[in-house]
Short mmCIF file of C-alpha atoms in Angstrom, two decimals:
data_model
loop_
_atom_site.label_atom_id
_atom_site.label_comp_id
_atom_site.label_asym_id
_atom_site.label_seq_id
_atom_site.Cartn_x
_atom_site.Cartn_y
_atom_site.Cartn_z
CA MET A 13 -67.43 27.87 261.25
CA SER A 14 -66.28 27.10 264.80
CA THR A 15 -66.38 29.67 267.55
CA THR A 16 -62.59 29.71 267.76
CA ASP A 17 -62.33 30.80 264.11
CA ALA A 18 -65.14 33.37 264.31
CA PRO A 19 -64.32 36.97 263.31
CA ALA A 20 -64.10 39.74 265.85
CA ASP A 21 -67.31 41.59 266.67
CA ALA A 22 -67.79 45.36 266.77
CA SER A 23 -66.50 45.68 270.35
CA GLY A 24 -63.15 44.21 269.36
CA GLY A 25 -63.56 40.76 270.96
CA SER A 26 -64.06 37.48 269.13
CA VAL A 27 -67.40 35.66 269.10
CA ALA A 28 -65.73 32.81 271.01
CA ALA A 29 -64.59 35.18 273.73
CA VAL A 30 -68.06 36.67 274.02
CA THR A 31 -69.59 33.19 274.17
CA ALA A 32 -67.10 32.13 276.83
CA ALA A 33 -67.95 35.20 278.84
CA LEU A 34 -71.64 34.35 278.52
CA VAL A 35 -71.01 30.82 279.79
CA THR A 36 -69.10 32.21 282.76
CA ALA A 37 -71.96 34.57 283.55
CA LEU A 38 -74.55 31.80 283.29
CA ILE A 39 -72.53 29.58 285.62
CA GLY A 40 -72.21 32.46 288.03
CA ALA A 41 -76.00 32.92 287.88
CA GLY A 42 -76.47 29.37 289.16
CA LEU A 43 -76.73 27.22 286.01
CA SER A 44 -74.72 24.05 285.78
CA GLN A 45 -71.82 23.99 283.36
CA ARG A 46 -73.67 21.61 281.02
CA ALA A 47 -76.81 23.79 281.01
CA ALA A 48 -74.77 26.98 280.51
CA LEU A 49 -72.87 25.47 277.56
CA THR A 50 -76.12 24.24 275.98
CA THR A 51 -77.73 27.68 276.37
CA ALA A 52 -74.71 29.50 274.92
CA GLY A 53 -74.25 26.96 272.11
CA MET A 54 -70.63 26.11 272.96
CA ALA A 55 -69.18 22.61 272.80
CA ARG A 56 -67.76 21.15 275.99
CA SER A 57 -64.43 20.47 274.29
CA THR A 58 -64.17 24.13 273.23
CA TRP A 59 -64.93 25.31 276.79
CA HIS A 60 -62.37 22.87 278.19
CA TYR A 61 -59.56 24.10 275.93
CA ARG A 62 -60.42 27.74 276.57
CA SER A 63 -60.52 27.13 280.33
CA HIS A 64 -57.35 24.99 280.35
CA PRO A 65 -55.20 26.13 277.45
CA ARG A 66 -52.26 23.97 276.51
CA PRO A 67 -48.82 25.36 277.24
CA ALA A 68 -47.18 26.99 274.26
CA VAL A 69 -44.50 24.97 272.48
CA ALA A 70 -41.45 26.88 271.34
CA VAL A 71 -40.51 24.42 268.59
CA PRO A 72 -43.55 22.33 267.48
CA VAL A 73 -42.91 18.78 266.26
CA ALA A 74 -45.04 17.30 263.52
CA HIS A 75 -47.08 14.21 264.40
CA THR A 76 -45.24 12.17 261.78
CA THR A 77 -41.90 12.81 263.46
CA ARG A 78 -42.95 12.53 267.09
CA ARG A 79 -41.68 9.56 269.11
CA ALA A 80 -43.19 7.90 272.14
CA PRO A 81 -40.95 7.08 275.08
CA SER A 82 -41.79 3.39 274.73
CA TRP A 83 -40.57 3.13 271.14
CA LEU A 84 -37.49 1.08 270.35
CA ALA A 85 -34.44 2.89 269.10
CA SER A 86 -33.32 2.22 265.54
CA CYS A 87 -30.26 0.33 266.75
CA GLU A 88 -32.47 -1.91 268.93
CA GLN A 89 -34.76 -2.69 265.99
CA ASP A 90 -31.68 -3.50 263.89
CA THR A 91 -30.43 -5.87 266.61
CA ILE A 92 -33.74 -7.73 266.73
CA THR A 93 -33.84 -7.87 262.93
CA ALA A 94 -30.37 -9.43 262.82
CA LYS A 95 -31.29 -12.00 265.46
CA LEU A 96 -34.49 -12.88 263.59
CA ARG A 97 -32.65 -13.24 260.32
CA ASP A 98 -30.13 -15.60 261.93
CA GLY A 99 -32.97 -17.62 263.47
CA PHE A 100 -34.89 -17.81 260.19
CA ALA A 101 -31.78 -19.10 258.46
CA VAL A 102 -31.84 -22.24 260.60
CA GLY A 103 -35.63 -22.66 260.43
CA TRP A 104 -36.56 -21.14 263.78
CA SER A 105 -39.86 -19.33 264.27
CA VAL A 106 -40.15 -15.85 265.77
CA TYR A 107 -41.25 -17.44 269.02
CA CYS A 108 -38.29 -19.80 269.16
CA THR A 109 -35.79 -17.10 268.20
CA PHE A 110 -37.09 -14.76 270.90
CA TYR A 111 -36.71 -17.38 273.62
CA GLU A 112 -33.23 -18.27 272.42
CA ALA A 113 -32.30 -14.60 272.87
CA LEU A 114 -34.08 -14.47 276.22
CA ASP A 115 -32.19 -17.51 277.49
CA ALA A 116 -28.98 -15.88 276.32
CA GLY A 117 -29.85 -12.83 278.44
CA ASP A 118 -30.41 -10.36 275.59
CA PRO A 119 -34.08 -10.25 274.55
CA VAL A 120 -33.80 -6.52 273.68
CA ALA A 121 -37.61 -6.10 273.77
CA SER A 122 -40.85 -7.95 274.37
CA LEU A 123 -42.10 -10.88 272.28
CA SER A 124 -44.82 -8.70 270.72
CA SER A 125 -42.12 -6.28 269.48
CA TRP A 126 -40.28 -9.18 267.87
CA TYR A 127 -43.45 -10.25 266.06
CA ARG A 128 -44.10 -6.67 264.90
CA ILE A 129 -40.57 -6.26 263.53
CA ALA A 130 -40.78 -9.65 261.81
CA ARG A 131 -44.01 -8.56 260.09
CA ASP A 132 -42.71 -5.13 259.11
CA ARG A 133 -39.16 -5.98 258.05
CA LEU A 134 -38.79 -9.69 257.35
CA ALA A 135 -42.13 -10.93 256.01
CA PRO A 136 -40.61 -12.42 252.79
CA GLU A 137 -37.84 -14.20 254.76
CA ARG A 138 -40.05 -15.55 257.52
CA PRO A 139 -40.33 -19.37 257.43
CA VAL A 140 -43.82 -20.54 256.50
CA ARG A 141 -45.24 -23.24 258.72
CA ARG A 142 -46.25 -26.33 256.80
CA THR A 143 -49.97 -26.93 256.67
CA ARG A 144 -51.89 -30.09 256.18
CA LYS A 145 -52.58 -30.77 252.53
CA HIS A 146 -55.52 -32.87 251.49
CA ARG A 147 -55.12 -35.37 248.75
CA ALA A 148 -55.60 -33.78 245.36
CA THR A 149 -58.66 -35.18 243.63
CA ALA A 150 -59.72 -34.67 240.05
CA ILE A 151 -62.80 -32.54 239.49
CA PRO A 152 -65.62 -34.83 238.38
CA GLN A 153 -66.99 -33.81 235.00
CA LEU A 154 -69.72 -35.34 232.91
CA LEU A 155 -71.94 -34.16 230.08
CA THR A 156 -75.17 -35.75 228.86
CA ASP A 157 -77.46 -34.97 225.92
CA ALA A 158 -80.03 -37.74 226.37
CA PRO A 159 -81.58 -39.89 229.11
CA LEU A 160 -79.93 -43.09 230.36
CA GLN A 161 -76.42 -41.72 229.83
CA ALA A 162 -75.57 -40.73 233.40
CA TRP A 163 -77.23 -41.47 236.74
CA SER A 164 -76.56 -39.73 240.03
CA TRP A 165 -77.41 -41.33 243.35
CA ASP A 166 -77.20 -40.72 247.07
CA ILE A 167 -78.73 -41.74 250.40
CA THR A 168 -80.47 -39.37 252.79
CA HIS A 169 -81.90 -39.81 256.29
CA LEU A 170 -85.62 -39.66 256.99
CA LYS A 171 -86.62 -38.91 260.57
CA GLY A 172 -88.26 -41.75 262.44
CA PRO A 173 -90.60 -41.63 265.45
CA TYR A 174 -87.81 -41.38 268.03
CA THR A 175 -84.45 -39.69 268.45
CA LYS A 176 -81.67 -41.51 266.58
CA VAL A 177 -84.23 -43.59 264.66
CA THR A 178 -83.92 -42.86 260.96
CA TYR A 179 -84.75 -44.53 257.67
CA GLN A 180 -82.34 -44.51 254.76
CA PHE A 181 -83.76 -43.21 251.48
CA TYR A 182 -81.75 -44.55 248.52
CA VAL A 183 -82.47 -42.46 245.40
CA VAL A 184 -81.11 -42.72 241.84
CA ILE A 185 -81.81 -39.85 239.43
CA ASP A 186 -81.20 -39.57 235.70
CA VAL A 187 -78.98 -36.51 235.18
CA PHE A 188 -80.47 -35.43 231.85
CA SER A 189 -84.18 -35.96 232.50
CA ARG A 190 -84.11 -35.56 236.34
CA MET A 191 -86.37 -38.63 236.52
CA ILE A 192 -86.09 -40.93 239.54
CA THR A 193 -85.01 -44.23 238.00
CA ALA A 194 -84.68 -46.23 241.22
CA TRP A 195 -85.31 -45.84 244.94
CA ARG A 196 -85.77 -47.80 248.13
CA ILE A 197 -86.13 -47.11 251.85
CA GLU A 198 -84.37 -49.27 254.42
CA ASP A 199 -83.50 -49.00 258.10
CA HIS A 200 -79.75 -49.01 257.40
CA GLU A 201 -77.20 -48.38 254.66
CA ASP A 202 -75.99 -51.52 252.97
CA ASP A 203 -73.92 -52.07 249.83
CA ASP A 204 -75.77 -55.30 249.02
CA LEU A 205 -79.09 -53.43 249.09
CA ALA A 206 -77.64 -50.76 246.81
CA ARG A 207 -76.37 -53.39 244.38
CA GLU A 208 -79.78 -55.06 244.33
CA MET A 209 -81.47 -51.69 243.68
CA PHE A 210 -79.28 -51.00 240.66
CA GLN A 211 -79.70 -54.50 239.25
CA ASP A 212 -83.49 -54.13 239.46
CA ALA A 213 -83.30 -50.69 237.83
CA PHE A 214 -81.22 -51.97 234.90
CA THR A 215 -83.76 -54.72 234.35
CA ALA A 216 -86.76 -52.39 234.64
CA HIS A 217 -85.37 -49.84 232.16
CA GLY A 218 -83.89 -52.39 229.81
CA ALA A 219 -80.69 -50.36 229.69
CA ARG A 220 -77.92 -49.10 231.89
CA PRO A 221 -76.16 -45.73 231.97
CA ARG A 222 -72.68 -45.05 230.72
CA ILE A 223 -71.66 -43.48 234.04
CA VAL A 224 -72.91 -43.48 237.64
CA HIS A 225 -72.04 -40.51 239.83
CA SER A 226 -72.16 -40.34 243.64
CA ASP A 227 -70.39 -39.04 246.71
CA GLY A 228 -67.79 -40.96 248.69
CA GLY A 229 -70.09 -42.76 251.12
CA SER A 230 -69.29 -46.28 252.22
CA ALA A 231 -72.16 -47.81 250.25
CA MET A 232 -71.10 -45.89 247.13
CA THR A 233 -67.44 -46.89 247.27
CA SER A 234 -67.92 -50.53 248.34
CA ASN A 235 -66.41 -53.26 246.20
CA THR A 236 -69.83 -54.90 246.07
CA LEU A 237 -71.31 -52.02 244.08
CA THR A 238 -68.26 -50.79 242.19
CA GLY A 239 -67.53 -54.38 241.22
CA LEU A 240 -71.00 -54.62 239.64
CA PHE A 241 -70.38 -51.43 237.68
CA ARG A 242 -66.96 -52.64 236.60
CA ASP A 243 -68.36 -55.96 235.39
CA LEU A 244 -71.05 -54.15 233.37
CA GLY A 245 -68.63 -51.63 231.90
CA ILE A 246 -70.17 -48.67 233.75
CA GLU A 247 -67.84 -45.81 234.59
CA VAL A 248 -67.81 -44.59 238.20
CA SER A 249 -67.62 -40.89 239.05
CA LYS A 250 -67.11 -39.56 242.60
CA ASN A 251 -67.42 -36.27 244.43
CA ARG A 252 -64.32 -34.52 245.63
CA PRO A 253 -63.99 -34.73 249.44
CA ARG A 254 -65.88 -31.96 251.24
CA VAL A 255 -67.35 -30.59 247.98
CA SER A 256 -71.11 -31.12 248.17
CA ASN A 257 -71.74 -29.20 244.94
CA ASP A 258 -70.16 -32.04 242.98
CA ASN A 259 -73.43 -33.97 243.35
CA PRO A 260 -75.96 -31.18 242.65
CA PHE A 261 -78.81 -33.20 241.18
CA SER A 262 -79.20 -35.61 244.09
CA GLU A 263 -78.79 -32.85 246.68
CA SER A 264 -81.33 -30.67 244.89
CA TRP A 265 -83.83 -33.51 244.69
CA PHE A 266 -83.54 -34.23 248.41
CA LYS A 267 -84.39 -30.59 249.13
CA THR A 268 -87.36 -30.77 246.75
CA ALA A 269 -88.64 -33.82 248.62
CA LYS A 270 -88.02 -32.62 252.17
CA TYR A 271 -89.43 -29.14 251.58
CA ALA A 272 -92.60 -30.45 249.94
CA PRO A 273 -95.85 -29.57 251.79
CA THR A 274 -96.65 -33.26 252.14
CA TYR A 275 -93.35 -34.13 253.84
CA PRO A 276 -94.11 -34.97 257.50
CA ASP A 277 -92.17 -33.86 260.55
CA TYR A 278 -91.27 -37.51 261.08
CA PHE A 279 -92.36 -40.94 259.96
CA THR A 280 -94.02 -43.25 262.46
CA SER A 281 -92.79 -46.38 260.73
CA ILE A 282 -90.76 -47.56 257.78
CA GLU A 283 -93.99 -48.63 256.08
CA GLN A 284 -95.32 -45.07 256.29
CA ALA A 285 -92.04 -43.77 254.87
CA ARG A 286 -92.21 -46.20 251.96
CA GLY A 287 -95.85 -45.29 251.28
CA TRP A 288 -95.07 -41.59 251.22
CA ALA A 289 -92.00 -42.09 249.02
CA ASP A 290 -93.95 -44.24 246.56
CA TRP A 291 -96.55 -41.50 246.16
CA PHE A 292 -94.06 -38.63 246.03
CA VAL A 293 -91.71 -40.25 243.49
CA ASP A 294 -94.65 -40.97 241.19
CA TRP A 295 -95.92 -37.40 241.57
CA TYR A 296 -92.46 -35.96 240.98
CA ASN A 297 -91.77 -38.05 237.87
CA HIS A 298 -95.14 -37.50 236.18
CA HIS A 299 -96.63 -34.29 237.58
CA HIS A 300 -93.82 -32.04 238.82
CA HIS A 301 -93.23 -29.15 236.41
CA HIS A 302 -89.46 -28.92 236.77
CA SER A 303 -87.99 -25.42 236.53
CA ALA A 304 -84.75 -26.72 234.96
CA LEU A 305 -86.79 -28.51 232.29
CA GLU A 306 -88.74 -25.37 231.25
CA GLY A 307 -91.80 -26.64 233.11
CA HIS A 308 -91.86 -30.13 231.63
CA THR A 309 -92.11 -33.20 233.84
CA PRO A 310 -89.10 -35.51 234.22
CA ALA A 311 -91.09 -38.39 232.69
CA ASP A 312 -91.89 -36.35 229.56
CA ILE A 313 -88.19 -35.62 229.04
CA HIS A 314 -87.12 -39.16 229.89
CA HIS A 315 -89.59 -40.78 227.51
CA ASP A 316 -89.23 -38.05 224.85
CA THR A 317 -92.92 -37.12 224.92
CA TRP A 318 -92.36 -33.47 225.76
CA ARG A 319 -92.67 -32.15 222.19
CA ALA A 320 -96.45 -32.60 222.02
CA VAL A 321 -96.77 -30.66 225.29
CA HIS A 322 -94.44 -27.98 223.95
CA HIS A 323 -96.47 -27.44 220.76
CA GLN A 324 -99.65 -27.25 222.80
CA ARG A 325 -98.11 -24.56 224.99
CA VAL A 326 -96.93 -22.59 221.95
CA ALA A 327 -100.43 -22.68 220.45
CA ALA A 328 -102.00 -21.56 223.74
CA MET A 329 -99.59 -18.64 224.16
CA ASN A 330 -100.02 -17.55 220.54
CA LYS A 331 -103.79 -17.61 220.97
CA LEU A 332 -103.49 -15.48 224.09
CA TYR A 333 -101.16 -13.04 222.34
CA THR A 334 -103.54 -12.72 219.37
CA ALA A 335 -106.47 -11.99 221.67
CA HIS A 336 -104.62 -9.52 223.91
CA PRO A 337 -101.44 -8.18 222.27
CA GLU A 338 -101.59 -5.11 224.52
CA ARG A 339 -100.68 -7.29 227.49
CA PHE A 340 -97.28 -8.22 226.01
CA THR A 341 -94.21 -6.14 225.29
CA HIS A 342 -93.18 -8.66 222.62
CA PRO A 343 -94.56 -11.93 221.25
CA PRO A 344 -94.27 -14.72 223.85
CA VAL A 345 -91.49 -17.28 223.47
CA VAL A 346 -91.93 -20.80 224.85
CA LYS A 347 -88.49 -22.28 225.40
CA SER A 348 -87.63 -25.91 224.92
CA PRO A 349 -85.36 -27.71 227.45
CA LEU A 350 -81.59 -27.43 227.26
CA ALA A 351 -79.90 -29.79 224.85
CA SER A 352 -77.17 -30.81 227.30
CA VAL A 353 -76.84 -31.19 231.06
CA GLY A 354 -73.64 -31.76 233.00
CA ILE A 355 -71.77 -31.68 236.27
CA ASN A 356 -68.85 -29.24 236.49
CA HIS A 357 -69.03 -28.83 232.73
CA PRO A 358 -69.71 -25.66 230.68
CA ILE A 359 -73.26 -25.64 229.36
CA THR A 360 -74.40 -23.64 226.33
CA ASP A 361 -77.87 -22.23 225.76
CA GLU A 362 -78.50 -24.71 222.94
CA ARG A 363 -82.03 -26.13 223.15
CA LEU A 364 -83.65 -29.39 222.16
CA GLN A 365 -85.22 -29.33 218.70
CA THR A 366 -89.01 -29.22 218.61
CA GLY A 367 -89.56 -30.33 215.02
#
């Protein structure tokens, strides 16, 4: 309850009046106004309005119906609306219409008022400025249920010993197994080098994928490489412009590599970069327990040797559960990898068969 709404005390005065009198007495005794108000427990705003009461209004006007002197009259708003509507009809903007009226000697109000009226009254009729439209590109979609069906590839920069010195890390990854099927490190991007890398990979694996996915880099879109794929009957899939998530497997692998504890701040030479990459790719393919593969290594999935590992894990977990069932809320379940992997394609929870 505020002091202004307090009930009258026994002497006939309100609590607010008594408090105000106390503040006056304290000020007269030498206290500052702030100290007196704090001692009496009265807000400064309350003291101000009691000391300087507003003049009484014979006929009060509700806030919703009050008007400021600067407001436009209804007829002035209607005039601006009519001028805007005429300007919109011939494709003029608010800005252009205002200056046409200004040059004619009848602006009525300021430019900001014209914009406000256009927003409030003519939003549906207001001409929409054309915006740049990027070329529509189909969403890349692919679905795999076995290795050597789809490969994804990209090139990333590795820091060299000096500013603006980088080495180009070409990496090809199998979409289903996540295994690195080809790689090379060079001091520049080159479509001939990329073509040679893929030719060597096809020979090494004794097979080629049905589709190769990449972004829109110059090496990826060159006739040298796409011509090779076309001659071999390999379908080419590309990212949409400015959509990095269309190439998730390559981007994810680059982060895995560059955030690894063994990744240096920079490479002192291209030979060092190649030595590190040779070690890391081998470790990743054969020893990295991939979270998207339920802890199996890419090589186990790629070469279809994961089932023996899976059965071993099931036996180990069952043995642990038998020995200490109190440590589990339910019998442990060892999942097998997903049966299908894709890019921009719905994936079910169907798993690879273990039998």
